[in-house]
Amino acid sequence: MATSGEFCLAADGAPTDCESVQFISGVELQDAQTLLLAYGVNDCAAKVARLALERVWRMLRPLAAHAGDACYATSDIAEGI
């Protein structure tokens, strides 16, 4: 029903840069406004990040009924805990 641009998990040493290898392995609703994302970093470490639901809604772009080639170039960075 909707898509977002490339999703980026902030790198420890460079918060405005993405981790080179990132894999979200779990999502949990922390409260009415926040998602917790469990993820792996460079296949070496496990981490958790918080993401505001309001931010998720802003990232999403509706897909047209027959938009098989839809791709959006926006991105967002989730901050690690």
mmCIF file with all atom_site columns, C-alpha atoms in Angstrom, residues 6-79:
data_model
loop_
_atom_site.group_PDB
_atom_site.id
_atom_site.type_symbol
_atom_site.label_atom_id
_atom_site.label_alt_id
_atom_site.label_comp_id
_atom_site.label_asym_id
_atom_site.label_entity_id
_atom_site.label_seq_id
_atom_site.pdbx_PDB_ins_code
_atom_site.Cartn_x
_atom_site.Cartn_y
_atom_site.Cartn_z
_atom_site.occupancy
_atom_site.B_iso_or_equiv
_atom_site.pdbx_formal_charge
_atom_site.auth_seq_id
_atom_site.auth_comp_id
_atom_site.auth_asym_id
_atom_site.auth_atom_id
_atom_site.pdbx_PDB_model_num
ATOM 1  C CA . GLU A 1 6  ? 16.103 3.715  1.484   1.00 0.00 ? 6  GLU A CA 1
ATOM 2  C CA . PHE A 1 7  ? 16.149 3.301  5.257   1.00 0.00 ? 7  PHE A CA 1
ATOM 3  C CA . CYS A 1 8  ? 19.351 4.156  7.107   1.00 0.00 ? 8  CYS A CA 1
ATOM 4  C CA . LEU A 1 9  ? 20.534 3.139  10.578  1.00 0.00 ? 9  LEU A CA 1
ATOM 5  C CA . ALA A 1 10 ? 23.028 5.697  11.881  1.00 0.00 ? 10 ALA A CA 1
ATOM 6  C CA . ALA A 1 11 ? 26.646 4.541  12.214  1.00 0.00 ? 11 ALA A CA 1
ATOM 7  C CA . ASP A 1 12 ? 28.220 4.840  15.685  1.00 0.00 ? 12 ASP A CA 1
ATOM 8  C CA . GLY A 1 13 ? 31.200 6.938  14.596  1.00 0.00 ? 13 GLY A CA 1
ATOM 9  C CA . ALA A 1 14 ? 29.305 9.009  12.024  1.00 0.00 ? 14 ALA A CA 1
ATOM 10 C CA . PRO A 1 15 ? 25.658 9.665  13.019  1.00 0.00 ? 15 PRO A CA 1
ATOM 11 C CA . THR A 1 16 ? 24.841 11.257 9.636   1.00 0.00 ? 16 THR A CA 1
ATOM 12 C CA . ASP A 1 17 ? 26.124 8.166  7.766   1.00 0.00 ? 17 ASP A CA 1
ATOM 13 C CA . CYS A 1 18 ? 24.520 4.723  7.366   1.00 0.00 ? 18 CYS A CA 1
ATOM 14 C CA . GLU A 1 19 ? 25.960 1.454  8.648   1.00 0.00 ? 19 GLU A CA 1
ATOM 15 C CA . SER A 1 20 ? 27.503 -0.402 5.696   1.00 0.00 ? 20 SER A CA 1
ATOM 16 C CA . VAL A 1 21 ? 25.748 -3.691 6.586   1.00 0.00 ? 21 VAL A CA 1
ATOM 17 C CA . GLN A 1 22 ? 22.426 -3.391 8.408   1.00 0.00 ? 22 GLN A CA 1
ATOM 18 C CA . PHE A 1 23 ? 19.599 -5.843 8.963   1.00 0.00 ? 23 PHE A CA 1
ATOM 19 C CA . ILE A 1 24 ? 16.487 -5.154 11.014  1.00 0.00 ? 24 ILE A CA 1
ATOM 20 C CA . SER A 1 25 ? 15.548 -8.395 12.735  1.00 0.00 ? 25 SER A CA 1
ATOM 21 C CA . GLY A 1 26 ? 12.765 -7.253 15.055  1.00 0.00 ? 26 GLY A CA 1
ATOM 22 C CA . VAL A 1 27 ? 10.188 -4.503 15.473  1.00 0.00 ? 27 VAL A CA 1
ATOM 23 C CA . GLU A 1 28 ? 8.201  -3.830 18.644  1.00 0.00 ? 28 GLU A CA 1
ATOM 24 C CA . LEU A 1 29 ? 5.729  -1.112 19.538  1.00 0.00 ? 29 LEU A CA 1
ATOM 25 C CA . GLN A 1 30 ? 7.246  0.463  22.666  1.00 0.00 ? 30 GLN A CA 1
ATOM 26 C CA . ASP A 1 31 ? 4.337  2.830  23.279  1.00 0.00 ? 31 ASP A CA 1
ATOM 27 C CA . ALA A 1 32 ? 1.706  4.684  21.243  1.00 0.00 ? 32 ALA A CA 1
ATOM 28 C CA . GLN A 1 33 ? 4.374  6.892  19.624  1.00 0.00 ? 33 GLN A CA 1
ATOM 29 C CA . THR A 1 34 ? 7.546  4.778  19.389  1.00 0.00 ? 34 THR A CA 1
ATOM 30 C CA . LEU A 1 35 ? 8.847  1.688  17.611  1.00 0.00 ? 35 LEU A CA 1
ATOM 31 C CA . LEU A 1 36 ? 11.884 -0.261 18.843  1.00 0.00 ? 36 LEU A CA 1
ATOM 32 C CA . LEU A 1 37 ? 14.021 -1.760 16.061  1.00 0.00 ? 37 LEU A CA 1
ATOM 33 C CA . ALA A 1 38 ? 16.389 -4.643 16.830  1.00 0.00 ? 38 ALA A CA 1
ATOM 34 C CA . TYR A 1 39 ? 19.149 -4.808 14.224  1.00 0.00 ? 39 TYR A CA 1
ATOM 35 C CA . GLY A 1 40 ? 22.537 -6.222 13.357  1.00 0.00 ? 40 GLY A CA 1
ATOM 36 C CA . VAL A 1 41 ? 25.539 -4.043 12.543  1.00 0.00 ? 41 VAL A CA 1
ATOM 37 C CA . ASN A 1 42 ? 28.142 -5.270 10.035  1.00 0.00 ? 42 ASN A CA 1
ATOM 38 C CA . ASP A 1 43 ? 27.272 -8.859 10.999  1.00 0.00 ? 43 ASP A CA 1
ATOM 39 C CA . CYS A 1 44 ? 29.232 -8.239 14.238  1.00 0.00 ? 44 CYS A CA 1
ATOM 40 C CA . ALA A 1 45 ? 26.990 -6.550 16.820  1.00 0.00 ? 45 ALA A CA 1
ATOM 41 C CA . ALA A 1 46 ? 23.334 -6.420 17.845  1.00 0.00 ? 46 ALA A CA 1
ATOM 42 C CA . LYS A 1 47 ? 21.705 -3.072 18.641  1.00 0.00 ? 47 LYS A CA 1
ATOM 43 C CA . VAL A 1 48 ? 18.345 -1.438 19.323  1.00 0.00 ? 48 VAL A CA 1
ATOM 44 C CA . ALA A 1 49 ? 17.093 1.882  17.894  1.00 0.00 ? 49 ALA A CA 1
ATOM 45 C CA . ARG A 1 50 ? 14.017 3.998  18.598  1.00 0.00 ? 50 ARG A CA 1
ATOM 46 C CA . LEU A 1 51 ? 11.909 5.380  15.773  1.00 0.00 ? 51 LEU A CA 1
ATOM 47 C CA . ALA A 1 52 ? 8.968  7.722  16.265  1.00 0.00 ? 52 ALA A CA 1
ATOM 48 C CA . LEU A 1 53 ? 5.788  6.446  14.585  1.00 0.00 ? 53 LEU A CA 1
ATOM 49 C CA . GLU A 1 54 ? 5.108  9.956  13.328  1.00 0.00 ? 54 GLU A CA 1
ATOM 50 C CA . ARG A 1 55 ? 8.438  9.756  11.478  1.00 0.00 ? 55 ARG A CA 1
ATOM 51 C CA . VAL A 1 56 ? 7.414  6.415  9.937   1.00 0.00 ? 56 VAL A CA 1
ATOM 52 C CA . TRP A 1 57 ? 4.168  7.920  8.631   1.00 0.00 ? 57 TRP A CA 1
ATOM 53 C CA . ARG A 1 58 ? 6.108  10.855 7.097   1.00 0.00 ? 58 ARG A CA 1
ATOM 54 C CA . MET A 1 59 ? 8.465  8.438  5.322   1.00 0.00 ? 59 MET A CA 1
ATOM 55 C CA . LEU A 1 60 ? 5.684  6.481  3.601   1.00 0.00 ? 60 LEU A CA 1
ATOM 56 C CA . ARG A 1 61 ? 4.485  7.326  0.106   1.00 0.00 ? 61 ARG A CA 1
ATOM 57 C CA . PRO A 1 62 ? 1.273  5.713  -1.195  1.00 0.00 ? 62 PRO A CA 1
ATOM 58 C CA . LEU A 1 63 ? 1.583  3.435  -4.193  1.00 0.00 ? 63 LEU A CA 1
ATOM 59 C CA . ALA A 1 64 ? -0.789 3.801  -7.116  1.00 0.00 ? 64 ALA A CA 1
ATOM 60 C CA . ALA A 1 65 ? -2.863 0.699  -7.875  1.00 0.00 ? 65 ALA A CA 1
ATOM 61 C CA . HIS A 1 66 ? -0.624 -0.202 -10.850 1.00 0.00 ? 66 HIS A CA 1
ATOM 62 C CA . ALA A 1 67 ? 2.671  1.423  -9.885  1.00 0.00 ? 67 ALA A CA 1
ATOM 63 C CA . GLY A 1 68 ? 4.924  -1.618 -10.158 1.00 0.00 ? 68 GLY A CA 1
ATOM 64 C CA . ASP A 1 69 ? 7.938  0.575  -10.876 1.00 0.00 ? 69 ASP A CA 1
ATOM 65 C CA . ALA A 1 70 ? 7.413  3.016  -7.984  1.00 0.00 ? 70 ALA A CA 1
ATOM 66 C CA . CYS A 1 71 ? 10.635 4.049  -6.293  1.00 0.00 ? 71 CYS A CA 1
ATOM 67 C CA . TYR A 1 72 ? 11.222 7.070  -4.088  1.00 0.00 ? 72 TYR A CA 1
ATOM 68 C CA . ALA A 1 73 ? 14.655 8.517  -3.422  1.00 0.00 ? 73 ALA A CA 1
ATOM 69 C CA . THR A 1 74 ? 14.011 9.931  0.052   1.00 0.00 ? 74 THR A CA 1
ATOM 70 C CA . SER A 1 75 ? 15.765 8.409  3.049   1.00 0.00 ? 75 SER A CA 1
ATOM 71 C CA . ASP A 1 76 ? 15.663 8.688  6.828   1.00 0.00 ? 76 ASP A CA 1
ATOM 72 C CA . ILE A 1 77 ? 18.136 7.830  9.579   1.00 0.00 ? 77 ILE A CA 1
ATOM 73 C CA . ALA A 1 78 ? 17.150 5.970  12.769  1.00 0.00 ? 78 ALA A CA 1
ATOM 74 C CA . GLU A 1 79 ? 19.149 6.867  15.857  1.00 0.00 ? 79 GLU A CA 1
#
